[in-house]
Each structure stands twice: as structure tokens, then as C-alpha cells.
Short mmCIF file of C-alpha atoms in Angstrom, two decimals:
data_model
loop_
_atom_site.label_atom_id
_atom_site.label_comp_id
_atom_site.label_asym_id
_atom_site.label_seq_id
_atom_site.Cartn_x
_atom_site.Cartn_y
_atom_site.Cartn_z
CA MET A 25 18.51 -4.06 -23.86
CA SER A 26 19.10 -5.89 -27.00
CA GLY A 27 15.73 -7.36 -29.17
CA THR A 28 15.53 -11.10 -30.56
CA ASN A 29 12.70 -10.22 -33.10
CA PRO A 30 10.94 -6.51 -34.16
CA THR A 31 8.51 -7.28 -31.78
CA GLU A 32 10.00 -8.32 -28.62
CA SER A 33 13.20 -6.41 -26.31
CA PRO A 34 14.12 -9.44 -23.47
CA ALA A 35 15.79 -8.53 -21.21
CA SER A 36 17.68 -9.79 -18.08
CA LEU A 37 17.29 -8.04 -14.53
CA ASP A 38 20.13 -8.06 -12.23
CA ASN A 39 21.68 -5.90 -10.04
CA SER A 40 23.26 -3.79 -12.13
CA SER A 41 19.34 -3.23 -13.75
CA THR A 42 19.75 0.64 -15.04
CA ARG A 43 16.80 3.93 -14.98
CA SER A 44 17.97 3.08 -19.15
CA ASP A 45 16.55 -0.28 -19.10
CA GLN A 46 13.12 0.81 -17.82
CA ASP A 47 13.00 3.48 -20.43
CA GLU A 48 13.33 1.02 -23.23
CA PHE A 49 11.50 -0.99 -21.26
CA VAL A 50 8.43 1.02 -20.92
CA SER A 51 9.40 2.84 -24.68
CA ALA A 52 8.84 -0.86 -26.24
CA VAL A 53 5.32 -1.09 -25.04
CA LEU A 54 3.99 1.97 -25.82
CA ASN A 55 5.58 1.37 -29.06
CA GLY A 56 2.87 -1.52 -29.37
CA LYS A 57 6.29 -3.93 -28.62
CA GLN A 58 6.17 -7.30 -26.57
CA ALA A 59 8.44 -6.06 -23.53
CA ALA A 60 10.35 -8.89 -21.89
CA PHE A 61 12.18 -9.26 -18.46
CA ARG A 62 13.82 -12.69 -17.40
CA PHE A 63 14.88 -13.23 -14.35
CA THR A 64 15.62 -16.16 -12.17
CA PHE A 65 14.78 -14.58 -8.63
CA PRO A 66 12.64 -11.76 -7.45
CA GLY A 67 15.00 -9.57 -5.45
CA ASP A 68 14.18 -6.25 -4.42
CA THR A 69 16.11 -4.75 -7.82
CA VAL A 70 14.28 -7.19 -10.00
CA LEU A 71 10.81 -6.14 -8.57
CA SER A 72 11.77 -2.41 -7.99
CA THR A 73 12.74 -2.36 -11.23
CA ILE A 74 9.46 -3.94 -12.39
CA ASN A 75 7.48 -1.77 -10.02
CA SER A 76 8.42 1.18 -11.31
CA SER A 77 8.40 0.68 -15.43
CA ILE A 78 5.01 -0.30 -14.70
CA ALA A 79 3.54 2.93 -12.80
CA ARG A 80 5.04 4.77 -15.48
CA LEU A 81 3.08 2.27 -18.19
CA LEU A 82 0.58 2.74 -16.65
CA ALA A 83 0.52 6.29 -15.71
CA ARG A 84 1.32 7.26 -19.66
CA ASP A 85 -1.75 4.85 -20.55
CA ASP A 86 -4.55 6.82 -17.76
CA LYS A 87 -4.73 4.10 -15.78
CA ALA A 88 -2.91 5.15 -12.71
CA PHE A 89 -5.83 4.54 -10.62
CA LEU A 90 -4.72 0.84 -11.15
CA LEU A 91 -1.15 0.37 -9.88
CA ASP A 92 -1.51 -1.35 -6.49
CA THR A 93 -4.31 -3.90 -7.92
CA VAL A 94 -1.82 -4.42 -11.50
CA ILE A 95 1.36 -4.53 -8.75
CA THR A 96 0.03 -6.86 -5.79
CA ILE A 97 -1.68 -9.63 -9.13
CA LEU A 98 1.81 -9.38 -10.31
CA ARG A 99 3.73 -10.32 -7.21
CA GLU A 100 1.58 -13.00 -7.18
CA MET A 101 1.94 -14.07 -10.32
CA ILE A 102 5.87 -13.53 -9.83
CA LEU A 103 5.74 -15.33 -6.90
CA ASN A 104 3.91 -18.84 -8.06
CA ALA A 105 5.75 -18.62 -10.52
CA VAL A 106 9.18 -18.83 -8.66
CA LYS A 107 7.74 -21.41 -6.02
CA ALA A 108 6.82 -23.46 -9.24
CA ASN A 109 10.26 -23.05 -10.41
CA ALA A 110 11.76 -23.21 -6.35
CA LYS A 111 9.55 -27.02 -6.35
CA ARG A 112 11.40 -28.42 -8.90
CA GLN A 113 14.99 -27.38 -8.37
CA PHE A 114 13.54 -29.06 -4.75
CA PHE A 115 12.42 -32.26 -6.09
CA ASP A 116 15.72 -32.09 -8.35
CA ARG A 117 17.85 -31.74 -5.68
CA LEU A 118 16.27 -34.80 -3.93
CA ASP A 119 16.04 -36.52 -6.53
CA LEU A 120 12.76 -37.40 -6.52
CA ASP A 121 10.39 -38.28 -8.82
CA ILE A 122 7.68 -35.18 -9.36
CA ASN A 123 5.75 -37.07 -10.88
CA ASP A 124 4.81 -40.23 -8.86
CA SER A 125 2.50 -38.94 -7.18
CA ARG A 126 3.20 -40.98 -3.98
CA ILE A 127 6.49 -39.57 -3.97
CA TYR A 128 4.86 -36.36 -5.26
CA ASN A 129 2.88 -35.93 -1.95
CA SER A 130 5.57 -36.86 0.78
CA GLY A 131 7.97 -34.22 -1.47
CA MET A 132 5.98 -31.52 -0.91
CA ARG A 133 4.87 -31.82 2.61
CA ILE A 134 8.82 -31.39 3.38
CA PHE A 135 9.18 -28.80 0.94
CA LYS A 136 6.16 -26.76 2.00
CA ASP A 137 7.42 -27.48 5.90
CA SER A 138 11.28 -26.25 5.05
CA ILE A 139 10.66 -24.19 2.08
CA ILE A 140 7.98 -22.40 0.98
CA GLY A 141 7.57 -19.57 3.29
CA ASP A 142 11.21 -19.04 2.81
CA LEU A 143 11.79 -19.27 -0.20
CA ILE A 144 15.20 -16.83 0.01
CA SER A 145 17.07 -19.70 1.86
CA ILE A 146 17.35 -20.82 -1.51
CA ARG A 147 17.22 -18.31 -3.57
CA GLU A 148 21.54 -19.14 -5.15
CA GLU A 149 20.73 -22.83 -5.85
CA ILE A 150 17.02 -21.78 -7.95
CA GLU A 151 19.50 -19.01 -9.70
CA THR A 152 21.94 -21.20 -10.56
CA ALA A 153 19.18 -23.75 -11.67
CA PRO A 154 17.96 -24.30 -15.03
CA TYR A 155 14.50 -22.56 -14.18
CA ASN A 156 13.64 -19.03 -15.15
CA VAL A 157 10.73 -17.24 -15.75
CA THR A 158 10.07 -14.51 -18.08
CA LEU A 159 7.38 -11.52 -17.63
CA ARG A 160 6.40 -9.84 -20.58
CA ILE A 161 3.90 -6.68 -21.57
CA LYS A 162 2.37 -5.84 -24.97
CA LYS A 163 0.04 -3.20 -25.38
CA ASP A 164 -2.58 -2.40 -28.00
CA GLN A 165 -5.69 -1.14 -28.80
CA SER A 166 -7.73 -3.54 -27.01
CA GLY A 167 -5.03 -2.94 -23.32
CA ILE A 168 -2.63 -4.10 -21.74
CA THR A 169 -1.63 -7.67 -21.17
CA ILE A 170 1.09 -8.82 -18.68
CA SER A 171 2.04 -12.73 -18.74
CA VAL A 172 4.21 -14.50 -16.67
CA THR A 173 5.60 -17.97 -18.38
CA ASN A 174 8.30 -20.52 -16.72
CA ASN A 175 10.38 -22.75 -18.46
CA ILE A 176 8.54 -25.61 -17.14
CA SER A 177 5.24 -27.07 -17.60
CA ILE A 178 2.85 -28.35 -14.67
CA LEU A 179 1.16 -31.70 -13.60
CA PRO A 180 -1.96 -32.40 -14.25
CA ASP A 181 -3.03 -32.75 -10.37
CA GLU A 182 -1.58 -28.49 -10.02
CA LEU A 183 -3.18 -27.16 -13.21
CA ASP A 184 -6.60 -28.81 -11.34
CA ARG A 185 -6.11 -27.15 -8.65
CA ILE A 186 -5.56 -23.79 -10.12
CA ARG A 187 -8.40 -23.99 -12.00
CA GLU A 188 -10.67 -24.78 -8.92
CA ARG A 189 -9.17 -21.99 -7.48
CA ILE A 190 -9.79 -19.90 -10.35
CA GLN A 191 -13.59 -21.16 -10.12
CA SER A 192 -13.83 -20.49 -6.55
CA GLY A 193 -13.11 -16.58 -6.95
CA ILE A 194 -15.19 -16.39 -10.09
CA SER A 195 -18.32 -17.82 -8.48
CA SER A 196 -17.89 -16.58 -4.37
CA SER A 197 -18.11 -12.87 -3.72
CA ASP A 198 -17.39 -13.14 0.25
CA PHE A 199 -13.97 -13.26 1.31
CA ASN A 200 -13.84 -15.25 4.24
CA SER A 201 -15.90 -18.03 2.40
CA SER A 202 -13.48 -17.95 -0.31
CA TYR A 203 -10.73 -18.13 1.56
CA GLU A 204 -12.05 -21.31 3.99
CA GLU A 205 -12.17 -22.88 0.20
CA VAL A 206 -9.41 -22.19 -1.27
CA TYR A 207 -7.68 -23.24 1.49
CA ASP A 208 -4.83 -26.54 1.23
CA PRO A 209 -2.13 -27.07 4.03
CA THR A 210 -0.44 -29.30 1.20
CA GLU A 211 -0.01 -26.51 -0.84
CA GLY A 212 0.15 -23.13 1.43
CA ALA A 213 -2.48 -21.23 1.76
CA GLY A 214 -3.62 -20.72 -1.74
CA LEU A 215 -4.91 -17.67 -1.21
CA GLY A 216 -2.59 -16.35 -4.92
CA ILE A 217 -5.11 -16.92 -7.57
CA LEU A 218 -8.07 -15.86 -5.38
CA LEU A 219 -6.71 -12.77 -4.19
CA ILE A 220 -5.77 -12.08 -8.06
CA ILE A 221 -8.99 -13.25 -9.29
CA LEU A 222 -11.10 -10.74 -6.42
CA LEU A 223 -8.71 -7.50 -7.35
CA LEU A 224 -9.40 -7.97 -10.63
CA ARG A 225 -13.85 -8.38 -10.54
CA ASN A 226 -12.80 -5.28 -7.78
CA ALA A 227 -11.21 -3.06 -10.80
CA GLY A 228 -13.64 -3.66 -12.84
CA ILE A 229 -11.88 -6.42 -14.81
CA LYS A 230 -13.72 -9.51 -15.54
CA PRO A 231 -11.97 -12.29 -14.21
CA ASN A 232 -12.06 -13.99 -17.56
CA ASN A 233 -9.03 -11.90 -18.67
CA TYR A 234 -7.00 -14.07 -16.27
CA THR A 235 -6.30 -16.91 -17.80
CA ILE A 236 -3.19 -19.86 -18.08
CA LEU A 237 -1.72 -21.77 -20.62
CA ASN A 238 0.46 -25.09 -20.10
CA LYS A 239 2.30 -26.40 -22.98
CA GLN A 240 4.69 -29.12 -23.50
CA LYS A 241 7.85 -27.08 -21.98
CA SER A 242 6.09 -24.39 -20.53
CA PHE A 243 3.73 -22.72 -18.32
CA THR A 244 1.76 -18.67 -18.94
CA SER A 245 -0.58 -16.55 -16.40
CA GLN A 246 -1.72 -14.31 -17.85
CA ILE A 247 -3.92 -10.93 -17.34
CA LYS A 248 -5.86 -8.31 -19.66
CA ILE A 249 -6.29 -5.15 -18.23
CA PRO A 250 -8.59 -3.58 -21.23
CA GLU A 251 -8.40 -0.47 -22.60
CA ILE A 252 -12.18 0.46 -21.05
CA ILE A 253 -12.72 -0.06 -17.49
CA ARG A 254 -16.14 -0.37 -15.57
CA PRO A 255 -15.71 -0.51 -11.87
CA VAL A 256 -18.21 -2.64 -10.20
CA GLU A 257 -19.55 -1.38 -7.32
CA ILE A 258 -19.23 -3.49 -3.94
CA GLN A 259 -22.15 -3.66 -1.36
CA THR A 260 -21.05 -5.94 1.98
CA GLU A 261 -23.29 -6.08 5.40
CA ILE A 262 -19.76 -4.14 7.02
CA LYS A 263 -19.56 -1.53 4.16
CA LYS A 264 -23.54 -0.52 4.26
CA GLN A 265 -22.95 -0.07 8.08
CA ILE A 266 -19.25 1.89 7.64
CA LEU A 267 -21.34 4.33 4.78
CA ARG A 268 -24.18 4.58 7.53
CA ASP A 269 -21.88 5.76 10.51
CA VAL A 270 -20.73 8.07 8.00
CA GLU A 271 -23.40 9.70 7.29
CA PHE A 272 -24.46 9.96 11.36
CA LEU A 273 -21.31 11.70 12.82
CA PRO A 274 -22.01 14.85 14.59
CA ALA A 275 -21.03 17.94 13.20
CA PHE A 276 -17.65 19.58 14.94
CA PRO A 277 -18.79 20.88 18.65
CA GLU A 278 -20.39 24.79 18.33
CA ASN A 279 -16.88 25.81 20.95
CA ILE A 280 -14.38 24.21 18.28
CA LEU A 281 -15.86 26.12 15.66
CA GLN A 282 -15.94 29.23 17.61
CA ILE A 283 -11.72 29.19 18.35
CA GLN A 284 -10.96 28.35 14.31
CA ALA A 285 -13.21 31.37 13.59
CA LEU A 286 -11.27 33.72 16.11
CA CYS A 287 -8.02 32.30 14.81
CA ASN A 288 -8.96 33.45 11.27
CA ASN A 289 -9.58 36.33 12.26
CA PRO A 290 -6.67 38.82 12.66
CA GLU A 291 -8.07 40.88 15.25
CA SER A 292 -8.14 38.19 17.72
CA THR A 293 -5.53 38.52 20.44
CA ILE A 294 -3.71 35.23 22.13
CA ASP A 295 -5.48 35.85 25.08
CA GLN A 296 -8.68 35.61 23.95
CA ILE A 297 -8.43 32.26 21.67
CA ALA A 298 -6.56 30.50 24.99
CA SER A 299 -9.56 31.55 27.15
CA LYS A 300 -11.96 29.12 24.80
CA ILE A 301 -9.66 26.58 24.90
CA VAL A 302 -8.92 26.53 28.69
CA ILE A 303 -12.87 26.71 29.68
CA ASP A 304 -12.77 23.00 28.51
CA PRO A 305 -10.14 21.01 30.28
CA SER A 306 -10.41 18.01 27.76
CA LEU A 307 -9.60 20.08 24.67
CA THR A 308 -6.74 21.76 26.49
CA ALA A 309 -5.45 18.32 27.12
CA ASP A 310 -5.30 17.38 23.49
CA VAL A 311 -4.23 20.82 22.65
CA LEU A 312 -1.18 20.04 24.18
CA ARG A 313 -0.76 16.60 24.04
CA ILE A 314 -0.38 16.89 20.07
CA SER A 315 1.89 19.95 20.18
CA ASN A 316 4.12 18.20 22.44
CA SER A 317 3.86 15.27 20.18
CA ALA A 318 4.45 17.32 16.91
CA GLY A 319 8.13 18.83 17.19
CA PHE A 320 7.47 22.18 17.05
CA ILE A 321 10.13 23.16 19.13
CA THR A 322 13.00 20.74 20.14
CA GLY A 323 14.07 20.63 23.67
CA LYS A 324 11.09 22.40 25.60
CA ARG A 325 7.93 21.12 26.28
CA ILE A 326 5.08 23.19 25.85
CA LYS A 327 3.00 23.55 29.21
CA ASN A 328 0.14 25.94 28.80
CA ILE A 329 -2.10 27.24 26.05
CA ASN A 330 -0.55 31.01 25.41
CA GLU A 331 2.51 29.32 25.51
CA ALA A 332 1.38 26.84 23.03
CA ILE A 333 -0.34 29.84 20.59
CA MET A 334 3.23 31.71 20.08
CA LEU A 335 5.46 28.97 20.03
CA ILE A 336 3.57 27.09 17.18
CA GLY A 337 0.86 29.98 15.52
CA LEU A 338 -2.51 30.51 15.15
CA ARG A 339 -2.37 28.28 11.53
CA ASN A 340 -0.99 25.36 13.25
CA LEU A 341 -3.14 25.94 16.36
CA ASN A 342 -6.15 25.72 14.06
CA SER A 343 -5.11 22.57 12.37
CA ILE A 344 -4.53 20.80 15.58
CA LEU A 345 -7.96 21.97 16.63
CA THR A 346 -8.94 20.09 13.76
CA ALA A 347 -7.55 17.32 14.89
CA ALA A 348 -8.53 16.95 18.37
CA ALA A 349 -11.64 17.37 17.22
CA ALA A 350 -11.63 14.69 14.93
CA ARG A 351 -9.94 12.20 17.45
CA LYS A 352 -12.65 13.36 20.28
CA ILE A 353 -15.96 12.73 17.57
CA LEU A 354 -13.98 9.19 16.69
CA ASP A 355 -12.60 8.09 20.00
CA THR A 356 -16.04 8.08 21.27
CA ARG A 357 -18.73 7.28 18.98
CA PHE A 358 -16.44 3.73 17.97
CA ARG A 359 -13.23 2.22 19.59
CA LYS A 360 -9.86 4.24 21.20
CA PHE A 361 -7.11 3.47 18.96
CA GLU A 362 -4.08 4.87 20.77
CA GLN A 363 -1.86 3.56 18.56
CA ILE A 364 -3.21 4.53 15.35
CA TRP A 365 -2.44 8.25 17.08
CA GLN A 366 0.45 7.56 17.61
CA HIS A 367 1.79 6.15 13.72
CA CYS A 368 -0.51 9.50 13.03
CA ASN A 369 1.61 12.14 14.99
CA LYS A 370 4.51 10.65 13.81
CA VAL A 371 3.74 10.51 10.01
CA ALA A 372 3.09 14.33 10.63
CA PHE A 373 6.34 14.89 12.20
CA TYR A 374 8.02 12.98 9.61
CA SER A 375 6.14 15.12 6.85
CA ARG A 376 6.78 18.28 8.43
CA GLY A 377 10.50 17.12 7.96
CA LEU A 378 10.40 16.13 5.02
CA ALA A 379 8.52 18.64 3.37
CA ALA A 380 11.38 21.52 4.43
CA ALA A 381 14.64 18.90 3.70
CA LEU A 382 12.77 18.98 0.02
CA GLY A 383 12.36 22.74 0.34
CA LEU A 384 8.98 22.47 0.12
CA ASN A 385 8.50 25.46 3.26
CA GLY A 386 5.45 26.29 1.59
CA ILE A 387 3.18 22.91 2.25
CA VAL A 388 5.13 22.56 5.79
CA ASP A 389 1.65 23.38 7.21
CA HIS A 390 -0.89 21.63 5.22
CA VAL A 391 1.41 18.58 4.94
CA PHE A 392 1.24 18.48 8.96
CA ILE A 393 -2.28 18.34 9.88
CA SER A 394 -2.40 15.90 7.05
CA GLY A 395 0.39 13.43 8.38
CA LEU A 396 -2.38 13.93 12.00
CA LEU A 397 -5.47 12.71 10.16
CA HIS A 398 -4.46 10.75 7.33
CA ASP A 399 -5.34 7.67 8.95
CA ILE A 400 -9.09 8.52 10.48
CA GLY A 401 -10.83 6.04 8.17
CA LYS A 402 -9.19 3.01 9.81
CA ILE A 403 -10.91 4.24 13.41
CA VAL A 404 -14.44 3.25 11.61
CA LEU A 405 -12.81 0.17 9.66
CA LEU A 406 -11.39 -1.32 12.99
CA SER A 407 -14.78 -0.97 14.62
CA THR A 408 -16.42 -3.45 12.32
CA ASP A 409 -15.20 -7.17 11.67
CA GLN A 410 -12.60 -7.47 13.73
CA THR A 411 -11.68 -11.24 12.77
CA LEU A 412 -11.91 -10.29 9.22
CA LEU A 413 -9.46 -7.29 9.63
CA ASN A 414 -6.67 -9.57 11.88
CA ARG A 415 -6.65 -12.31 8.60
CA LEU A 416 -6.44 -9.52 6.33
CA SER A 417 -3.81 -8.12 8.50
CA GLU A 418 -1.94 -11.50 8.26
CA ILE A 419 -2.27 -11.57 4.72
CA VAL A 420 -0.59 -8.39 4.24
CA ALA A 421 2.27 -9.25 6.54
CA ASP A 422 2.97 -12.91 4.79
CA LYS A 423 2.15 -11.59 1.13
CA LYS A 424 4.73 -8.32 1.48
CA ILE A 425 1.11 -6.42 -0.04
CA ARG A 426 2.19 -2.89 0.31
CA SER A 427 -0.85 -1.80 1.75
CA SER A 428 -4.14 -3.19 3.21
CA THR A 429 -6.18 -0.89 1.07
CA ILE A 430 -6.97 -3.15 -1.58
CA LEU A 431 -7.67 -6.49 0.45
CA GLU A 432 -9.53 -4.05 1.98
CA GLU A 433 -11.37 -3.02 -0.74
CA ILE A 434 -11.82 -6.67 -1.35
CA SER A 435 -13.52 -7.88 1.00
CA ILE A 436 -15.31 -4.96 2.46
CA GLY A 437 -16.13 -3.08 -0.90
CA ILE A 438 -14.53 0.72 0.69
CA SER A 439 -10.73 1.25 1.70
CA HIS A 440 -9.73 2.96 5.20
CA SER A 441 -8.53 5.83 2.48
CA SER A 442 -11.93 5.97 1.27
CA ILE A 443 -14.04 6.17 3.99
CA GLY A 444 -11.57 8.84 5.59
CA ALA A 445 -12.20 11.03 2.30
CA LEU A 446 -15.80 10.88 3.16
CA ILE A 447 -14.76 11.55 7.06
CA ALA A 448 -13.66 14.57 5.74
CA ASN A 449 -15.89 15.76 3.20
CA LYS A 450 -19.07 14.63 6.15
CA TRP A 451 -16.67 17.86 7.83
CA ASN A 452 -16.10 20.18 5.13
CA PHE A 453 -12.23 19.87 5.26
CA PRO A 454 -10.21 21.74 2.87
CA ASP A 455 -9.93 19.59 -0.42
CA TYR A 456 -5.85 19.04 0.16
CA LEU A 457 -6.25 17.31 3.23
CA ILE A 458 -9.33 15.21 1.08
CA ASP A 459 -6.96 14.45 -1.23
CA ALA A 460 -4.14 14.03 1.71
CA ILE A 461 -6.63 11.29 3.05
CA ASN A 462 -8.09 10.16 0.02
CA TYR A 463 -4.50 9.22 -1.72
CA HIS A 464 -1.91 8.43 0.93
CA HIS A 465 -1.51 5.57 -0.29
CA SER A 466 -2.00 6.29 -3.87
CA PRO A 467 -0.32 9.23 -4.88
CA LEU A 468 -0.43 8.73 -8.15
CA ASP A 469 -4.05 9.67 -8.08
CA ALA A 470 -4.12 12.89 -6.81
CA GLU A 471 -5.17 16.52 -8.07
CA GLU A 472 -1.93 17.82 -9.15
CA SER A 473 -2.46 20.66 -7.43
CA TYR A 474 -2.05 18.69 -4.34
CA ALA A 475 0.30 16.75 -5.73
CA PRO A 476 3.11 17.61 -3.50
CA ILE A 477 1.24 17.34 -0.22
CA VAL A 478 -0.60 13.91 -0.93
CA ALA A 479 3.38 12.83 -1.92
CA ILE A 480 5.00 13.99 1.44
CA VAL A 481 2.40 12.75 3.12
CA TYR A 482 2.58 9.43 1.30
CA SER A 483 6.61 9.59 1.39
CA ALA A 484 5.96 9.95 5.58
CA ASN A 485 3.84 7.41 5.84
CA LEU A 486 5.71 4.48 4.11
CA PHE A 487 8.66 5.65 6.32
CA ALA A 488 6.88 5.00 10.03
CA GLY A 489 5.92 1.74 7.48
CA ILE A 490 9.52 1.20 6.97
CA GLU A 491 10.31 1.71 10.60
CA SER A 492 8.21 -1.08 11.45
CA ARG A 493 9.23 -3.01 8.84
CA LYS A 494 5.83 -3.16 7.49
CA TYR A 495 6.96 -1.49 3.80
CA ALA A 496 10.49 -1.26 1.97
CA PHE A 497 12.42 1.83 0.40
CA THR A 498 11.64 -0.50 -3.00
CA TYR A 499 7.53 0.56 -2.56
CA ILE A 500 8.59 4.46 -2.85
CA GLU A 501 6.97 4.76 -6.69
CA ASN A 502 9.40 6.02 -9.04
CA GLU A 503 7.22 8.95 -9.94
CA ILE A 504 8.03 10.50 -6.62
CA LEU A 505 11.68 9.71 -6.42
CA ASP A 506 12.05 11.95 -9.38
CA ARG A 507 9.85 14.63 -8.62
CA TYR A 508 10.80 15.51 -5.19
CA PHE A 509 13.82 13.02 -4.18
CA ARG A 510 16.03 13.09 -6.90
CA PRO A 511 16.16 17.22 -8.08
CA HIS A 512 17.41 17.24 -4.40
CA ASN A 513 20.14 15.03 -4.16
CA ARG A 514 18.33 13.65 -1.52
CA LYS A 515 18.36 9.56 -0.56
CA PRO A 516 15.14 8.25 1.31
CA GLU A 517 17.06 5.99 3.33
CA GLU A 518 19.39 9.15 4.51
CA LEU A 519 16.32 11.29 5.01
CA PHE A 520 15.10 8.54 6.91
CA GLU A 521 17.60 7.78 9.22
CA LYS A 522 17.71 12.02 10.16
CA LEU A 523 13.60 12.43 10.59
CA ARG A 524 13.86 8.68 12.65
CA SER A 525 16.55 10.34 15.15
CA ALA A 526 15.37 13.54 15.31
CA TYR A 527 11.71 11.89 16.05
CA LEU A 528 13.53 9.44 18.88
CA ASN A 529 15.66 12.05 20.13
CA HIS A 530 12.46 14.51 20.74
CA ALA A 531 10.87 12.01 22.21
CA ILE A 532 13.12 11.43 24.80
CA THR A 533 13.45 14.94 25.81
CA ILE A 534 9.72 15.32 26.19
CA GLN A 535 9.55 12.63 28.24
CA ALA A 536 12.61 14.00 30.43
CA LEU A 537 11.17 17.17 30.81
#
């Protein structure tokens, strides 16, 4: 990383970017310099390096809680910049005058149909074009400033559309109405700037901290993260209903509490505990189903409660009872979402395997139950406004946002992680389990004493998402890699393949028995 003046340290990101580049970038910002990354196309290496640098910068500035918000905003800013460059390159290639409004409209129809949703198809053209993007970050006493600059200016009509979308985001508090207002079939959905405004507002950052500047040979979009942030409370009718639903959730059934008390009593016998469980056929079926899905014993189906207790142990039985009770209450009171429970089973399986592989045997039981229950908030959330949630799901997939959590927060006012934590508190779950549920998408926010548990569940959840192509390995926080994977010389890709294969083999074996 070389510098052109005392206050800026520009860097060129490509596939050869190293950890030392990130170190120098973060150090430059923390020392009051304006650090910069210059690139043409935001490939995985570029985005991974930017994500890691931002994560480390925010963590050192005691703002790790803003990580998902800032990275999502930054990705939108970068994507908008690259689209603008790609548009110029496209018009150049077809020898079209982008400044002629009639030609512009017809050219944009072609660009939208053939290019805008598939920039990767013209990546080579973008990388060899004279257009580039520069990311600059500077920290001073007032806060952190992040800017994204194109080495082109934008057209007056483009500038007007951008300003209209900014104003729409500022003036509206409802995601759905804002979406309908900014949707532009000629330029794409037009959601990027709206998301930026709503995300800033949800984080307690005033929308006027997002600014744009158009010059003769450059265009810059910029956000300012103030040193002092005062989060705002978003209240929606859906959120109010969710909070009421959680408040009136019933307590755990008395028979579950009695069985758990027996599990915690060293004088209890297996027969005593088993006899209490088998009285309830539904509970018996749930315990056996969860026990088998979690893969406690390879190549053997657990067929009865006595066998389950002997094979999985009382601590794991206690966890399974908690999971079974939670599932029963939620499925009865709301809707039954078997797909979510299957995902939780897989995350529990991956969590156990990851903890063992990374030498964290002391938390294997804790990460197992955390994996089983990490998504309980989704059951409540998905029982609300299905149309809105379907729209959010589409946006998350289309824009490759790392998690639906932040979109849930800006549109509903509360995320499934926070809902899950409310439920966990309602049912007096242990603190480590509440943290794992609350921070399974944002592990850097967890209490230090529970950080390993949260990190494992977070990683296992990412693995499950990678398997379904929802996430990528580049999404893993660099701090998590540094603390848990790299000291053991374990690569996430290799561990993922081993766990995926083990889970598949276990599922096939259990079905065959």
C-alpha cells in the first residue's frame, strides 16, 4: 500500500491482496489518514477484504453493532457505482451517445434486459475499461466517513432520480409504500438508495448523513457514521403484535419442568426419568426425533427413551426437552414451519461437529442446544405478514445481502434474532443460550464470556446457508477466522465439506434403519 500524500494511502485491490493490506488500511484510518481502495470490479476477494477491514475498524471503534448495517450500505454504494460504470462501458461498446435522452432510453432498455442483473457476464469488459471505483474511509473526532467515487460524472436525469429516491426514503416510514414509490422498471428496482436511507435511520443515523456530490469528472456517494449514535425505536403494527404475542406465550408445561428437575438431580435413575417421559406419547416422539436428527450415535437409530438417555446423556436430554417444549408451544400457538426446524437440526449437528473440530469440547452441549433453538424467533415472525416477508426474502436473495435480519428491522422494527431473544428471556433460558439466539448473525456483539458459543453457532448457521447457496465463505467475519479457525490451521471450506458429508451420511443411515 503506497501513499500519494500524507493524508491518503491508496491501495489497489486484486486477487493478490493480502492480510497486510488490510492491516495497513485499518491502521491508516485509525491514525487519522484517509485510506483508499481502488478497483474496477468487486469480486469476492475485493468484497472479502473490504468486509474484513470494515469489521476490524468498527470493532476497534466500539461500533461492532453497526457491522451488518454498514457492510450492506457499502455494498449498495459499490454496486450502484459499478452499475454506473458498466452502463458507460455498455454505451461505449455499442457506440451510443449516453447524453442523448432518446438514445439513452432505448439503450437502457437493452442494458436492463441483458446486463443489469448479470454484471458478472461483462466482468472482463468492466475490468479493462477506463472506469474505476475508489473507496475512501477517514476517521476523525466527529466520526467515520466512507465514500465511494466513480471517475465519471452522472447525467442530470440520473441525478434527479437519485435525489427523488433519497427524499422518498427520508419522508416515508413504511417499507412497502416506499418500495412501490421508487420502483423504476427502466433502471432496475431502485431499491439501493432506499435501503441506504432506511438502514441509516434504523441505526439511529440521520438520513442527511448520506450525501452525493457530482463533479465534472467524478461522482461520489458518501455516508457519515457519527461518533455518538442515538438509535431510534421503530414501531409498526406488526412489531406491536409480535411483542404482544411474545408477552402472552405460555410457560413451559409442568411435566417438562418436572422431568428437567429429575435430569438435574444426581440421585435420579434412568427408569424414573424415562417413565415420566413415556407418559406423554407426543413428547416421547419429539425426544426420539430430535435425538436421531442430531446424530449422537453414528449408524444406530435411537428407538426408545431408555436407550436415548443412555446414549446421549442427561445434559443432552435436558437440552432436547427444552427444544421439544419450545417447538410444541410455538407450533401450537403459531404456524408449523418444519423447514425451519430441519434447518435448526442441521445447525445443531454442524455446531457439535465444529466445536469438536476446533478443540472446544467444553461447549459442545451448549452449542448443540443453541443450534436447535437459534431460529425460534422466525416462527413468530413468519406468522405475521407473509406478503411483506416474501418480498424481503426476494430482496435478500437478489441483492446478496448477508442476512435478512437488517431488512426485518427496517421494515418491521424488530429482527427474528431479537424476537428469539425475547422468547428466550420469557422462558428463562440460560444467558449463553439467549446470547446465541440474539447474536447468531452478529457474533462480534456477543458477551465475551459467551463469544465461543455464539461464534460456533454463527459459523454453523453460515455453513447451512452456504449449502443452500444463501451465503458464501467470504461472509465469515475475519475476527471469527482469526480466533477460532486459523489457530488450529482449519479451513472453513474443508470443515464444511466434512460436516456436510457426515450429516448426509447420517441422514441416509437413519432413514435406512
